[in-house]
mmCIF file of C-alpha atoms and ligand atoms in Angstrom:
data_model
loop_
_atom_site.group_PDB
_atom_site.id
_atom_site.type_symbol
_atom_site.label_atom_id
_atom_site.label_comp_id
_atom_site.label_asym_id
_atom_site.label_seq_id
_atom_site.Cartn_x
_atom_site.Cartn_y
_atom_site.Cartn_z
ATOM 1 C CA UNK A 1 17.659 -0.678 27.476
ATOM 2 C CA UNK A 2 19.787 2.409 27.148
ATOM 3 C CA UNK A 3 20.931 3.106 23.586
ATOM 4 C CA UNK A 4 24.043 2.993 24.078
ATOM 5 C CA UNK A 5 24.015 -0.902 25.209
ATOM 6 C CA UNK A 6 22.780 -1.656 21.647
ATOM 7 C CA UNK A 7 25.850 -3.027 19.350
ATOM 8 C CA UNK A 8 26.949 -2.722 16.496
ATOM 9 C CA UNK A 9 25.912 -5.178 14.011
ATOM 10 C CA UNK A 10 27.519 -7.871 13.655
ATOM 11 C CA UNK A 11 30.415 -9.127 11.233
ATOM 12 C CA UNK A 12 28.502 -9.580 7.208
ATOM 13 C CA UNK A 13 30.023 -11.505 4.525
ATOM 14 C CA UNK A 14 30.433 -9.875 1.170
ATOM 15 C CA UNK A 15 29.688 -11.317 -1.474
ATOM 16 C CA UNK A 16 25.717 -11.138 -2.680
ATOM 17 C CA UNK A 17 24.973 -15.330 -1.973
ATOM 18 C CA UNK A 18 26.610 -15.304 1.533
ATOM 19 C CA UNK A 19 25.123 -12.201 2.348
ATOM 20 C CA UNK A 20 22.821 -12.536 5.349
ATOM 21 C CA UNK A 21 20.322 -10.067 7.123
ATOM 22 C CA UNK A 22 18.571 -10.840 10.410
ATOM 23 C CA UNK A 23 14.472 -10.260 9.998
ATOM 24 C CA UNK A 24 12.446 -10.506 12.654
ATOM 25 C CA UNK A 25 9.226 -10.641 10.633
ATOM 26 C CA UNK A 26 7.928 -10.952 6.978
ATOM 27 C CA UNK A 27 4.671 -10.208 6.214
ATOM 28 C CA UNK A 28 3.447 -11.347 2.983
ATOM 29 C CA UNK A 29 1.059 -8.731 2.380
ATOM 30 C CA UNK A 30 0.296 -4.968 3.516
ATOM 31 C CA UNK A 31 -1.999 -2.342 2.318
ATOM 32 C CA UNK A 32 -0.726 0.323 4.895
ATOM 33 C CA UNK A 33 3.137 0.229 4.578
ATOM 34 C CA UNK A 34 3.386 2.024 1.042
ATOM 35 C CA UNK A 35 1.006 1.973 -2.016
ATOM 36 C CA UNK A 36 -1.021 -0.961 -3.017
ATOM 37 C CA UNK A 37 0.093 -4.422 -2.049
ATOM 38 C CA UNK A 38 2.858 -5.306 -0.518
ATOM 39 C CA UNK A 39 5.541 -7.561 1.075
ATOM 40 C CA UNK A 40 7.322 -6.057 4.576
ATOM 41 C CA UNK A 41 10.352 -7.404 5.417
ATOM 42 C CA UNK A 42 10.867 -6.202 9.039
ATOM 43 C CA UNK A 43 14.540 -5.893 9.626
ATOM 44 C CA UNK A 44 16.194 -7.067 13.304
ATOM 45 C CA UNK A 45 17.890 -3.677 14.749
ATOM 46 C CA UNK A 46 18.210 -0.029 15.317
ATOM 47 C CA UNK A 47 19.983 2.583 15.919
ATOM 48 C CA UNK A 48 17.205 4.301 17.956
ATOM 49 C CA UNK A 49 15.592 3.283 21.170
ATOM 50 C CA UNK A 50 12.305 5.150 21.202
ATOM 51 C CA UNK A 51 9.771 4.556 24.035
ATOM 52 C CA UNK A 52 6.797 4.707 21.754
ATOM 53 C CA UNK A 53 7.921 1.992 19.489
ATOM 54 C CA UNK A 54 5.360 -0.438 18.374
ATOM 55 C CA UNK A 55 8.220 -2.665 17.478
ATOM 56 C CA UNK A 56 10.395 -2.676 20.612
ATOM 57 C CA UNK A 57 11.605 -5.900 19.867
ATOM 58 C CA UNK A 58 13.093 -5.270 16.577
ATOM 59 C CA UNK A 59 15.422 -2.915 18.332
ATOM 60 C CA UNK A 60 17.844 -5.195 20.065
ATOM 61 C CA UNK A 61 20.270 -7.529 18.321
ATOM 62 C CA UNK A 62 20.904 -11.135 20.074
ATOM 63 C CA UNK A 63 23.948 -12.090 22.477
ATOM 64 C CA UNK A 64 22.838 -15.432 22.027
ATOM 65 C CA UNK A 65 22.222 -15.556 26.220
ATOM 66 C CA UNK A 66 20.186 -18.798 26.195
ATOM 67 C CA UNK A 67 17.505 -16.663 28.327
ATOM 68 C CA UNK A 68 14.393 -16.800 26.335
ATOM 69 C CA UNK A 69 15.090 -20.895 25.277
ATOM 70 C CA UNK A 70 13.206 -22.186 28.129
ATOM 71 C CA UNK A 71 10.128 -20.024 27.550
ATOM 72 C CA UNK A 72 9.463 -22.109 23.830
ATOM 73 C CA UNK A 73 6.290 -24.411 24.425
ATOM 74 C CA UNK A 74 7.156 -25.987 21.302
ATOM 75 C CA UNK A 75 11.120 -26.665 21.367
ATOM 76 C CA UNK A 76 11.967 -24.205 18.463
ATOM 77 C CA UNK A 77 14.277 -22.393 20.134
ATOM 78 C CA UNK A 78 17.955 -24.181 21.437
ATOM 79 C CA UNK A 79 21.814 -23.026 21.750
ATOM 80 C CA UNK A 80 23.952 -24.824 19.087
ATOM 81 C CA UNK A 81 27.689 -24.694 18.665
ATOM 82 C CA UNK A 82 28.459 -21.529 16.628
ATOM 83 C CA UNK A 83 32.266 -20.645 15.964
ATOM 84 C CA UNK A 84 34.581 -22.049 18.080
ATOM 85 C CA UNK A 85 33.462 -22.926 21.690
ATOM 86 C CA UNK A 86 30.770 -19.783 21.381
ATOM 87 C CA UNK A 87 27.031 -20.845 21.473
ATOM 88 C CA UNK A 88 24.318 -19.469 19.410
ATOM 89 C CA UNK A 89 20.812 -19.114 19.369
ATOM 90 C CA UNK A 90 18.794 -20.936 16.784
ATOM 91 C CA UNK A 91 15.405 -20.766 15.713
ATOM 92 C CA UNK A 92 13.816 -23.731 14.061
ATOM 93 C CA UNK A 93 11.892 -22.203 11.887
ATOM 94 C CA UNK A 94 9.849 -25.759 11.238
ATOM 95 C CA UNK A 95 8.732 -25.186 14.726
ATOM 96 C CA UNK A 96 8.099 -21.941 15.324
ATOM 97 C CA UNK A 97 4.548 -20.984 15.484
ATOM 98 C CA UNK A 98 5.104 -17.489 15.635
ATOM 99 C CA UNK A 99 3.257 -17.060 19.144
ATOM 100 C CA UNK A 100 5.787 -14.369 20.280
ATOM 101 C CA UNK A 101 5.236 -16.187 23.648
ATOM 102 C CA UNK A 102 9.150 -15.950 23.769
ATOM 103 C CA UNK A 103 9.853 -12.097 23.370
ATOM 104 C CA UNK A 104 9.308 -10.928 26.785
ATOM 105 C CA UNK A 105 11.803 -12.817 27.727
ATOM 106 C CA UNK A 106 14.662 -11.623 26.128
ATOM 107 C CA UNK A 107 16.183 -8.618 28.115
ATOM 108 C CA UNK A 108 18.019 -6.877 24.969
ATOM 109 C CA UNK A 109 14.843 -6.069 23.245
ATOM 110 C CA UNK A 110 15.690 -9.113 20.882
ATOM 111 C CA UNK A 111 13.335 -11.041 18.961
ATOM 112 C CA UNK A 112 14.479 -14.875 19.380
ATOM 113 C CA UNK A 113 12.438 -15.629 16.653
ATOM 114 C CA UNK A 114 14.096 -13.957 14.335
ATOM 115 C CA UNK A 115 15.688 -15.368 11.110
ATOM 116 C CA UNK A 116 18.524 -14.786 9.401
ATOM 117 C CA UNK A 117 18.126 -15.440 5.543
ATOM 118 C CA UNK A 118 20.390 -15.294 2.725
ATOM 119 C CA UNK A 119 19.423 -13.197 0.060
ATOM 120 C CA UNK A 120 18.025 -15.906 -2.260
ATOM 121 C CA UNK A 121 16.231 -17.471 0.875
ATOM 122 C CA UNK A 122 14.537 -13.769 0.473
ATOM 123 C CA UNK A 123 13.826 -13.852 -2.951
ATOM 124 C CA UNK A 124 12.319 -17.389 -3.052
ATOM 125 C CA UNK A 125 9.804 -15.807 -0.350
ATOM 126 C CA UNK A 126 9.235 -12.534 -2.309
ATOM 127 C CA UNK A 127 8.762 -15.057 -5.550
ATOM 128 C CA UNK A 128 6.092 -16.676 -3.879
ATOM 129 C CA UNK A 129 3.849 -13.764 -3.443
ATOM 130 C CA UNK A 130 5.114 -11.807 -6.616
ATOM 131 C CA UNK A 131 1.919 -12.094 -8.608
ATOM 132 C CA UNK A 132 -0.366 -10.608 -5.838
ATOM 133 C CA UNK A 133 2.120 -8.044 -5.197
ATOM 134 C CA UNK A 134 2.569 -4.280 -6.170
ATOM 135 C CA UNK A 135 6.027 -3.654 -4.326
ATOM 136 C CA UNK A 136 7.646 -4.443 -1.404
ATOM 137 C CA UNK A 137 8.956 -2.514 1.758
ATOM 138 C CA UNK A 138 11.898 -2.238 3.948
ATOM 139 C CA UNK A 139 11.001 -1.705 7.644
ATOM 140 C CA UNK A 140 12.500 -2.761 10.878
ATOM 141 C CA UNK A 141 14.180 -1.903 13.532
ATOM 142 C CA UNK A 142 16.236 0.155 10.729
ATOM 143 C CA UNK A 143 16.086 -1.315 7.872
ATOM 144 C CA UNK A 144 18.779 1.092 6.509
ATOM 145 C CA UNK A 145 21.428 -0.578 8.866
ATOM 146 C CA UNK A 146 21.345 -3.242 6.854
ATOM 147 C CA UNK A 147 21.610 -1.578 3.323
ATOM 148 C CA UNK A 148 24.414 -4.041 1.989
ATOM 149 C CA UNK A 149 21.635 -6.839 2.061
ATOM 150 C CA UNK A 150 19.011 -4.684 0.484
ATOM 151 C CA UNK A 151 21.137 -3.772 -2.171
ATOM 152 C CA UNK A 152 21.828 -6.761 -3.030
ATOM 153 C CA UNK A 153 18.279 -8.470 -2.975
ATOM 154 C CA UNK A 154 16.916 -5.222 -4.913
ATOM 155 C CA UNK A 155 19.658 -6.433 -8.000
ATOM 156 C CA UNK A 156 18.160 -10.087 -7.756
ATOM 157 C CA UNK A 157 14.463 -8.757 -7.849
ATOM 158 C CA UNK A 158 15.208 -6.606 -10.501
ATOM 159 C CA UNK A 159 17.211 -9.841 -12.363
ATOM 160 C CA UNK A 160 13.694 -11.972 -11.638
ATOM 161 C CA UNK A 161 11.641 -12.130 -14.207
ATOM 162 C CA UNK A 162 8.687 -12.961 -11.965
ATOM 163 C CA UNK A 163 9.721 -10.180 -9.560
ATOM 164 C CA UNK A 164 10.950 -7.211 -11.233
ATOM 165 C CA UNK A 165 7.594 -5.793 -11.311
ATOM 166 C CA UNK A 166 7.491 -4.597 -7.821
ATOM 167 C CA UNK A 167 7.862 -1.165 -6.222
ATOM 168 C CA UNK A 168 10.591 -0.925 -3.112
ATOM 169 C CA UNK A 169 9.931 1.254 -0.312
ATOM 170 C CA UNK A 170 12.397 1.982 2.592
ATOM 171 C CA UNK A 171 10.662 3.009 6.060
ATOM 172 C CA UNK A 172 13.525 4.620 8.039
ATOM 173 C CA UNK A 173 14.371 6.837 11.304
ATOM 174 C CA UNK A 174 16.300 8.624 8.815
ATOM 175 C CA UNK A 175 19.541 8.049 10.668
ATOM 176 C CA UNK A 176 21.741 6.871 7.604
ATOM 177 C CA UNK A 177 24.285 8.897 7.069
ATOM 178 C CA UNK A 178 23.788 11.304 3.661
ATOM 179 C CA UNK A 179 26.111 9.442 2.076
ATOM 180 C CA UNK A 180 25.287 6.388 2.164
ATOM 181 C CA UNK A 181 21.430 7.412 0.102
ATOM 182 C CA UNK A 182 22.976 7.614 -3.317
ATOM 183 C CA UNK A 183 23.261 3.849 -3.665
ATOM 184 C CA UNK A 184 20.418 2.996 -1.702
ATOM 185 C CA UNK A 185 18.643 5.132 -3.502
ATOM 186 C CA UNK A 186 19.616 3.785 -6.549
ATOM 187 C CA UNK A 187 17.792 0.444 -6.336
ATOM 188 C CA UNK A 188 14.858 1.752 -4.417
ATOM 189 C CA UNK A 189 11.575 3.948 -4.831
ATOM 190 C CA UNK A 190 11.732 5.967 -2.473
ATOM 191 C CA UNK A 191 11.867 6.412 1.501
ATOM 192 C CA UNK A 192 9.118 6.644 3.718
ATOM 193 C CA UNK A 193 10.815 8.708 6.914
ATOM 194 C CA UNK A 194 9.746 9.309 10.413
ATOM 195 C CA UNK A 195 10.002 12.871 12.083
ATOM 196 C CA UNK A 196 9.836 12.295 15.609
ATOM 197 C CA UNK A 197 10.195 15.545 16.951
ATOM 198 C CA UNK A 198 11.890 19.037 15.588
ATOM 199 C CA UNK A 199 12.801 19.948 18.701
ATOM 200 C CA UNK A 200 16.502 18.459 18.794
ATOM 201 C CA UNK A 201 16.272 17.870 22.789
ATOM 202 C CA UNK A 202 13.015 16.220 22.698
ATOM 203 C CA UNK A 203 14.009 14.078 19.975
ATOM 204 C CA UNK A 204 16.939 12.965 22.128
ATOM 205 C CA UNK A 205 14.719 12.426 24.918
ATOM 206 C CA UNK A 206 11.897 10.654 22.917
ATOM 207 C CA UNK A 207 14.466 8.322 20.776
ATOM 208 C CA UNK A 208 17.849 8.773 22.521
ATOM 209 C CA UNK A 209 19.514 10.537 19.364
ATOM 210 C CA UNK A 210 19.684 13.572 18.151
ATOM 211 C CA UNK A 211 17.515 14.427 14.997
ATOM 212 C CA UNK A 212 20.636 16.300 13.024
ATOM 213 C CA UNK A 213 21.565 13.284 10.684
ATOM 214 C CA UNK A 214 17.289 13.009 10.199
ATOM 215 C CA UNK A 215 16.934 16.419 8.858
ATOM 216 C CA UNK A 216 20.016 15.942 6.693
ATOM 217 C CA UNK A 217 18.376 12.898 5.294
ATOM 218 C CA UNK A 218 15.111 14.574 4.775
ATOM 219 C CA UNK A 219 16.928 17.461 2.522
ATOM 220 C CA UNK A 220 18.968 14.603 0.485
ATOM 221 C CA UNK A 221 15.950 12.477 -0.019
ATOM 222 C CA UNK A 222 13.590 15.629 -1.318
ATOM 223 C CA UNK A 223 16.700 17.080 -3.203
ATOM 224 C CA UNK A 224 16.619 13.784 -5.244
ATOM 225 C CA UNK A 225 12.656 13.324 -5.225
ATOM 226 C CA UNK A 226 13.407 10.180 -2.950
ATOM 227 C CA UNK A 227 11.112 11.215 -0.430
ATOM 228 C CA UNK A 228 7.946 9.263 -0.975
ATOM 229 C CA UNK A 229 6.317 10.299 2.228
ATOM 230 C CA UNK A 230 6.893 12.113 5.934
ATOM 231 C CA UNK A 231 5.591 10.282 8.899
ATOM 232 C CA UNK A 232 5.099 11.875 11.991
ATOM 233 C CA UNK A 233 3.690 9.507 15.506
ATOM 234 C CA UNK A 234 1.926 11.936 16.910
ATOM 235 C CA UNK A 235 1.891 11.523 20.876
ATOM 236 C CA UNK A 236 -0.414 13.816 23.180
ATOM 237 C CA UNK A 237 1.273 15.907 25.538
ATOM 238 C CA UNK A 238 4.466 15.197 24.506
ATOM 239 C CA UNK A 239 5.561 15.668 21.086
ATOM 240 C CA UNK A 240 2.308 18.404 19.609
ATOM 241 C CA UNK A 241 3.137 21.248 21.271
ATOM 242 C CA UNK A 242 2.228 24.661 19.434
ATOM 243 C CA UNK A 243 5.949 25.022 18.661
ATOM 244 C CA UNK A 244 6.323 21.686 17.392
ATOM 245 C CA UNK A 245 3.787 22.141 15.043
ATOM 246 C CA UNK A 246 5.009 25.327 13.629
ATOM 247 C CA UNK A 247 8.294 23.094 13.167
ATOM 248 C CA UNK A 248 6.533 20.407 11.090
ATOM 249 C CA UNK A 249 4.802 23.106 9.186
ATOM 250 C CA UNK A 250 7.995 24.534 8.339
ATOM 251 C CA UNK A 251 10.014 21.299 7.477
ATOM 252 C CA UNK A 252 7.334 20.085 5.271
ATOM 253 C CA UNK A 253 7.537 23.510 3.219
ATOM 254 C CA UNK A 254 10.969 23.712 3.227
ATOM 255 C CA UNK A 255 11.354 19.984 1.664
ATOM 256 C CA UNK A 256 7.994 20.614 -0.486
ATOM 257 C CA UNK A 257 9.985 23.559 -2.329
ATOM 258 C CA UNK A 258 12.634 21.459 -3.250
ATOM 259 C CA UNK A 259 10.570 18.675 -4.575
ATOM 260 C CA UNK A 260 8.729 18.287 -7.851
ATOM 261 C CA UNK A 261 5.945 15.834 -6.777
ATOM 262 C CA UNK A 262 3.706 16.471 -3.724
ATOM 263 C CA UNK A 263 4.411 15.541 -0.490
ATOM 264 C CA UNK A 264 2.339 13.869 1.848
ATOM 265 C CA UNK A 265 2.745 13.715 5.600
ATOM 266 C CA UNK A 266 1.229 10.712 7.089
ATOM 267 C CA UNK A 267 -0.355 11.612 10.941
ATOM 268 C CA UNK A 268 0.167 8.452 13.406
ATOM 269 C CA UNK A 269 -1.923 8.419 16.536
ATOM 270 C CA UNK A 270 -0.024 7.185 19.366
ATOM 271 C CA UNK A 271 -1.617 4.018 20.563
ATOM 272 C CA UNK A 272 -0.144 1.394 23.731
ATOM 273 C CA UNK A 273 -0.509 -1.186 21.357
ATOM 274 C CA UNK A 274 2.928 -3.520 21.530
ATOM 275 C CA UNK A 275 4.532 -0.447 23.666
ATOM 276 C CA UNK A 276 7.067 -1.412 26.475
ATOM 277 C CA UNK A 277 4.962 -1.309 29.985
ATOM 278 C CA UNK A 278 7.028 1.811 31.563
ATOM 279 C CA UNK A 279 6.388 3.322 28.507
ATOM 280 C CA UNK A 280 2.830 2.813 27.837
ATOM 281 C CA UNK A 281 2.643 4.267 31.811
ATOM 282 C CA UNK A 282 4.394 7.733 30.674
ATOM 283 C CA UNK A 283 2.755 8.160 27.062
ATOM 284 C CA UNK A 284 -1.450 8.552 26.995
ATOM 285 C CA UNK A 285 -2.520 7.255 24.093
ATOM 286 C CA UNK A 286 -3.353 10.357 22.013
ATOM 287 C CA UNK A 287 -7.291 11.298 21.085
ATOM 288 C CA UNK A 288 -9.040 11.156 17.939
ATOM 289 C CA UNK A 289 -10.153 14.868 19.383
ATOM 290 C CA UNK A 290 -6.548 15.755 19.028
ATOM 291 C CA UNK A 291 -5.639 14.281 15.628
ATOM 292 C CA UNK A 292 -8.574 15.656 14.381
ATOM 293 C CA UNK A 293 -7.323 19.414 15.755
ATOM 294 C CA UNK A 294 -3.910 19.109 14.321
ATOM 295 C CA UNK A 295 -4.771 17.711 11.216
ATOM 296 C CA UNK A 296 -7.151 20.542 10.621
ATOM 297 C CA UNK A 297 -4.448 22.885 11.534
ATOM 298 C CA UNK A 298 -2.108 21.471 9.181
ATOM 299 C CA UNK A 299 -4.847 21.338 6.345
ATOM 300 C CA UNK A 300 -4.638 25.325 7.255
ATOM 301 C CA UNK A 301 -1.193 25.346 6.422
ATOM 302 C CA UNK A 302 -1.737 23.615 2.938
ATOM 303 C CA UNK A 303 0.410 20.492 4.333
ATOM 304 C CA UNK A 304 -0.717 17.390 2.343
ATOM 305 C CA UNK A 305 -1.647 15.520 5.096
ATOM 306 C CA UNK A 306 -3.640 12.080 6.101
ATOM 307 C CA UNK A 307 -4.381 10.403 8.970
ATOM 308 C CA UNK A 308 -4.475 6.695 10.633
ATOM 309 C CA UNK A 309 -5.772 6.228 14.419
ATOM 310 C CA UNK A 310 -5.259 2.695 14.816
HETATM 311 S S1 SF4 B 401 7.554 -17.276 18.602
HETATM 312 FE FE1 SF4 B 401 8.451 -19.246 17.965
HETATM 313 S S2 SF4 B 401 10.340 -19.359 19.127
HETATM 314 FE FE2 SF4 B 401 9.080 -17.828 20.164
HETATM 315 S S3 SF4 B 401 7.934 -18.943 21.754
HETATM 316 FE FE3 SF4 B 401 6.641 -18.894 19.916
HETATM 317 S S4 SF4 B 401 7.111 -20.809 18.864
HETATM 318 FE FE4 SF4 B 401 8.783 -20.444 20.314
HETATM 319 S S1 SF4 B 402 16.975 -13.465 21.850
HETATM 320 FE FE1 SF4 B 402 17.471 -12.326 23.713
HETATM 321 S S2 SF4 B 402 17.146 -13.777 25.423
HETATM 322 FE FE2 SF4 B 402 17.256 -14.989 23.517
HETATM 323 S S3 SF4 B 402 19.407 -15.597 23.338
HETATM 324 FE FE3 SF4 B 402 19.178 -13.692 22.169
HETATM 325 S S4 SF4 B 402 19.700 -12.032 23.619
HETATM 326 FE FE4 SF4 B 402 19.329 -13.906 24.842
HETATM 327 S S1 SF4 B 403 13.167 4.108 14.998
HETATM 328 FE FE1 SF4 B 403 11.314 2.864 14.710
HETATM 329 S S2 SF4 B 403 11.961 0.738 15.037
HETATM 330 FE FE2 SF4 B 403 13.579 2.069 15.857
HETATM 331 S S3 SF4 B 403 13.089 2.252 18.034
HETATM 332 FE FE3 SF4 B 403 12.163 4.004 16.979
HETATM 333 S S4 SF4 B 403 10.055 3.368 16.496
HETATM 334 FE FE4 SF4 B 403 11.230 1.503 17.003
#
């Protein structure tokens, strides 16, 4: 799907209890998506169209089609009458067994399973797991494209007696424009933000957008100590060239100096796991051999860095 078919979203209300966000996934707990124990609310949409993502059907946002209906075994999905004569997809979420039997269906990268929820609707969820929790963490798709929402269900958590206890972490492509952070930022930990590539035309190639706006995020987010952690997916061949290393290096010292805690960069082996097909054909899955190498190299540099293979 070319980026440039993916639209904007859609119209959102504006008060806080109309408010609605479309999630494609909640998991009720994590311990790899930020410290401790944790919620993820995986957000429907982004602004990026990379051919490594794990996710690649969090990217699209529905046109309510009717294509991937037929493909439910178990009758959750139908069209109903939305506004005027205009159908709409609905997901009975009574019915859904989450088999993800239907995503390959859906042409736009969509997830037809996906909900949307109200902002309470949210916070009953989060409520439910609050006591085993230690925070909870915006992903996606972007979740920053939907900040409005997560403002608003940060002020309820924090309003909760049984939920203002928890941590909230943003994973983002860094795309948000600067300033837009301030508020964000004001109701959240911290952000947890993907380098894909310093290399401006690779990072257009590898994600169809060009990594200015990123680095402009990374600076605001160190600036204000809102940058809990760098994450870089590191694919063989492609993206951990000598050059691009030396750029990481450099990054990560630049946005170390301007920061008062420590900053750790989180390594991310590229595996085909969830990758689209004529993706997984370009990309080779990238080595332990190789993550080993570059994370010794970094180590070198005195980069604070850790590593996940799986
Ligand atoms: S994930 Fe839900 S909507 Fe999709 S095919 Fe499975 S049961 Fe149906
Ligand atoms: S999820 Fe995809 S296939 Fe299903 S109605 Fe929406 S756009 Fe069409
Ligand atoms: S930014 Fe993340 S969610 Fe969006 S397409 Fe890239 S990998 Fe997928």
């Amino acid at each position: 799907m070319p980026i440039s078919s993916i639209r904007p979203l859609g119209k959102t209300e504006t008060t806080a209890a109309t408010l609605t966000a479309s999630l494609s996934r909640i998991l009720p707990f994590s311990c790899v998506d930020g410290p401790g124990s944790r919620m993820v609310l995986f957000f429907q949409g982004c602004n990026m169209n990379c051919g490594s993502c794990h996710n690649p059907q969090t990217i699209g946002l529905c046109n309510h089609c009717g294509d991937c209906v037929s493909h439910c075994q178990h009758g959750a999905l139908s069209l109903i009458r939305g506004v005027g004569q205009r159908k709409r997809l609905e997901c009975d979420a009574s019915l859904c067994q989450s088999c993800d039997a239907c995503i390959e269906h859906c042409s736009r990268s969509g997830n037809p399973s996906a909900k949307r929820l109200r902002v309470d609707e949210v916070v009953d969820k989060v409520r439910d797991n609050a006591p085993l929790l230690d925070g909870i963490t915006f992903s996606g798709g972007e979740a920053s494209l939907q900040r409005r929402f997560i403002v608003a269900l940060c002020r309820k958590l924090k309003q909760d007696p049984e939920c203002q206890h928890l941590g909230r972490l943003l994973d983002s492509n860094g795309l948000l424009a600067v300033q837009h952070w301030p508020e964000l930022m004001s109701h959240c930990d911290g952000v947890m933000l993907d380098i894909k590539a310093i290399d401006d035309s690779l990072h257009r190639t590898l994600t169809g957008r060009s990594n200015h706006q990123v680095l402009a995020s990374a600076r605001w987010l160190a600036d204000n100590n809102k940058l809990t952690e760098l994450r870089w997916l590191v694919i063989e061949g492609v993206n951990d060239s000598q050059a691009e290393l030396d750029g990481i290096i450099a990054l990560y010292e630049k946005l170390s100096a301007r920061m008062e805690a420590t900053l750790p960069l989180r390594l991310n082996a590229f595996r085909h796991h969830g990758v689209r097909t004529e993706f997984a054909a370009t990309y080779r899955a990238t080595s332990d051999e190789r993550m080993a190498q570059i994370t010794a190299k970094l180590a070198e540099a005195g980069v604070y860095c850790y590593s996940t293979t799986d």
